[in-house]
Coordinates of C-alpha atoms in Angstrom, one line a residue:
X99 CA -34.0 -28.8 84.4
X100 CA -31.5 -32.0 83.5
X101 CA -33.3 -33.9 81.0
X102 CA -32.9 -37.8 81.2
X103 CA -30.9 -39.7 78.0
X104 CA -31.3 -43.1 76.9
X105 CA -28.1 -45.0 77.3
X106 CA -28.8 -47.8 75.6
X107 CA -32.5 -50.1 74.2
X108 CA -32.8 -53.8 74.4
X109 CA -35.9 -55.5 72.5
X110 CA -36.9 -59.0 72.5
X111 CA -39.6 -61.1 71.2
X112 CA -41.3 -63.8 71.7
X113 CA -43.6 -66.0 69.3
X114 CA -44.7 -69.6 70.6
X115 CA -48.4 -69.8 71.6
X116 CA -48.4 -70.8 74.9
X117 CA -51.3 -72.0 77.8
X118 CA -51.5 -72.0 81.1
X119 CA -54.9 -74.1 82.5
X120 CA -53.7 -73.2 86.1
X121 CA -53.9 -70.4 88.4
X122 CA -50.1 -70.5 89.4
X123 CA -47.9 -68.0 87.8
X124 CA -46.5 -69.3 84.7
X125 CA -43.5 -67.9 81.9
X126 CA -45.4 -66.8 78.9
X127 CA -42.0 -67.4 77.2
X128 CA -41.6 -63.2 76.8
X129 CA -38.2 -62.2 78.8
X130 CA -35.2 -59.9 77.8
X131 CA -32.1 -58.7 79.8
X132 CA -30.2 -55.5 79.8
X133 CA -27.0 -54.9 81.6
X134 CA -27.4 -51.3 83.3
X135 CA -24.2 -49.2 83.2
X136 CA -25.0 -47.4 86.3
X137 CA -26.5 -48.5 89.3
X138 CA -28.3 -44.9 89.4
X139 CA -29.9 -45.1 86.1
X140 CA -33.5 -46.5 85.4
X141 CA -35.0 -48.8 83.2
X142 CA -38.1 -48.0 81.7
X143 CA -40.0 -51.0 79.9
X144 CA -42.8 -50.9 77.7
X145 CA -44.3 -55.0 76.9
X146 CA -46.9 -55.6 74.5
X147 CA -48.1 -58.7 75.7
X148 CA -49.6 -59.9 71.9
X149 CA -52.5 -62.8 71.0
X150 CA -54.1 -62.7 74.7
X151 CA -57.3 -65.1 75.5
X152 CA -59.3 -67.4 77.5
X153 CA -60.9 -70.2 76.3
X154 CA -64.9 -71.1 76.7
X155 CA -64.9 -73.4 79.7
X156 CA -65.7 -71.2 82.3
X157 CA -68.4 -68.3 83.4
X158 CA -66.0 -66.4 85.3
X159 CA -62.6 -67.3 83.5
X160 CA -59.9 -64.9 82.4
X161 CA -56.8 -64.0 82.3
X162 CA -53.7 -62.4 84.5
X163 CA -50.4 -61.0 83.7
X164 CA -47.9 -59.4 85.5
X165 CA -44.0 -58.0 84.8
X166 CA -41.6 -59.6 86.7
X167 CA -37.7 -58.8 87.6
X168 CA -36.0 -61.6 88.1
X169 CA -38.2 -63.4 90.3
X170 CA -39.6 -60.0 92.2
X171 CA -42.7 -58.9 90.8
X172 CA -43.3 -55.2 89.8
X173 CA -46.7 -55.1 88.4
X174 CA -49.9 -56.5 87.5
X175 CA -50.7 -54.9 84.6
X176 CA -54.0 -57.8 83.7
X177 CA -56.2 -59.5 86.4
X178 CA -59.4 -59.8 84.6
X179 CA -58.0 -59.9 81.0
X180 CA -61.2 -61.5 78.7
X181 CA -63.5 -61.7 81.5
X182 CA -67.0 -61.7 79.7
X183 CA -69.3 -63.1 82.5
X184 CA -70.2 -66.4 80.5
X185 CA -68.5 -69.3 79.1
X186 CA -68.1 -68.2 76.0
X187 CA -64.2 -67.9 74.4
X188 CA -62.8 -64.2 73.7
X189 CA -59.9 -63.2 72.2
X190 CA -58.9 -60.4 73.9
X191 CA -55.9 -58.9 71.7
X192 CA -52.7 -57.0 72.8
X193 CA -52.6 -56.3 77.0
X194 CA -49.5 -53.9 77.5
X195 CA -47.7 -51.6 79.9
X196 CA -45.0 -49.1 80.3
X197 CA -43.1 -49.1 83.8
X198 CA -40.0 -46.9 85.1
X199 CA -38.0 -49.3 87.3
X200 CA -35.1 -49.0 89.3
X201 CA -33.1 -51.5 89.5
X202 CA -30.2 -50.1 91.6
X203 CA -27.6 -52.9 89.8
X204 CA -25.2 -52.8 87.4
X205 CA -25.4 -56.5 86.9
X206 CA -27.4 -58.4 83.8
X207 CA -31.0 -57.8 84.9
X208 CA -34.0 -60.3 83.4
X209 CA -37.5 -58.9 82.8
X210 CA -39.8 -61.0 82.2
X211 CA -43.8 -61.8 82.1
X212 CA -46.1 -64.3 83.5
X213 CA -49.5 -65.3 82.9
X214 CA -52.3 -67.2 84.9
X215 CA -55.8 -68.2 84.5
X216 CA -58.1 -67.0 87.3
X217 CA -60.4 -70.2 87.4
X218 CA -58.9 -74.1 87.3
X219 CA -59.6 -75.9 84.6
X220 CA -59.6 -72.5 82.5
X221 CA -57.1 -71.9 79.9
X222 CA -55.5 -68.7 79.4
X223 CA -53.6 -68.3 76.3
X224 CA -50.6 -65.9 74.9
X225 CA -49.1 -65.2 71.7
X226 CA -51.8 -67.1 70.4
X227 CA -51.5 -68.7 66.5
X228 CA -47.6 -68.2 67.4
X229 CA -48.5 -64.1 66.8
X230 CA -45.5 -62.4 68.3
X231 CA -44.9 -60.5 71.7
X232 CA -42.8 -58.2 72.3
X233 CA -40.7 -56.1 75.2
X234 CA -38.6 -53.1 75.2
X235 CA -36.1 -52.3 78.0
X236 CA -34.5 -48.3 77.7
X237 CA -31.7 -47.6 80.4
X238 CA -32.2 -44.0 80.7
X239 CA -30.3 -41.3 83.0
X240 CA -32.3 -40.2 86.3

């Protein structure tokens, strides 16, 4: 069986605390771009989405995130991020994913992720105290 190689790694971070009191998609700041050398190869990405929370003004408040190409979105990996059923604050940590993407280019690809709170008036809150987020973007063979 052919095994699949890594062809090259990218890694960003990303270290500004940043809120979102809405429940429109918003940047959490987190993005990196790799430049695939085949259009057949695959881009497996790994983002460690650091210093997640909601804050305290809401019973049914918390957070979503999702991983985004460009402007196409490839997966929700948080819809209820924090949710405690009362209005208390909670700190919810590191919310990650891994995801093997095709991107069927060999043109300078963004990945990125965004963040929303579920409830208006709500805040939802990455990288938190500035702690540092993080993404990792490996073009591998198929």
């Amino acid at each position: 069986a052919a095994t699949s190689k890594v062809v090259q790694i990218v890694n960003a971070t990303y270290a500004t605390e940043t809120t979102n009191s809405t429940t429109t998609y918003a940047d959490t700041g987190l993005t990196a771009t790799i430049t695939p050398t085949s259009a057949s190869n695959k881009v497996l990405v790994y983002v460690f989405q650091n210093g997640v929370a909601k804050t305290s003004s809401s019973v049914s408040s918390a957070v979503g995130i999702k991983l985004m190409r460009a402007s196409t979105d490839i997966l929700t990996f948080s819809n209820q991020s924090g949710y405690t059923a009362s209005a208390v604050a909670n700190n919810v940590g590191t919310v990650g994913c891994g995801y093997l993407d095709s991107p069927a280019t060999t043109s300078a690809t963004i990945y990125k992720t965004q963040f929303k709170q579920n409830i208006a008036a709500s805040a939802a809150v990455v990288q938190e105290y500035n702690i540092s987020s993080s993404i990792v973007l490996m073009e591998v063979t198929p």
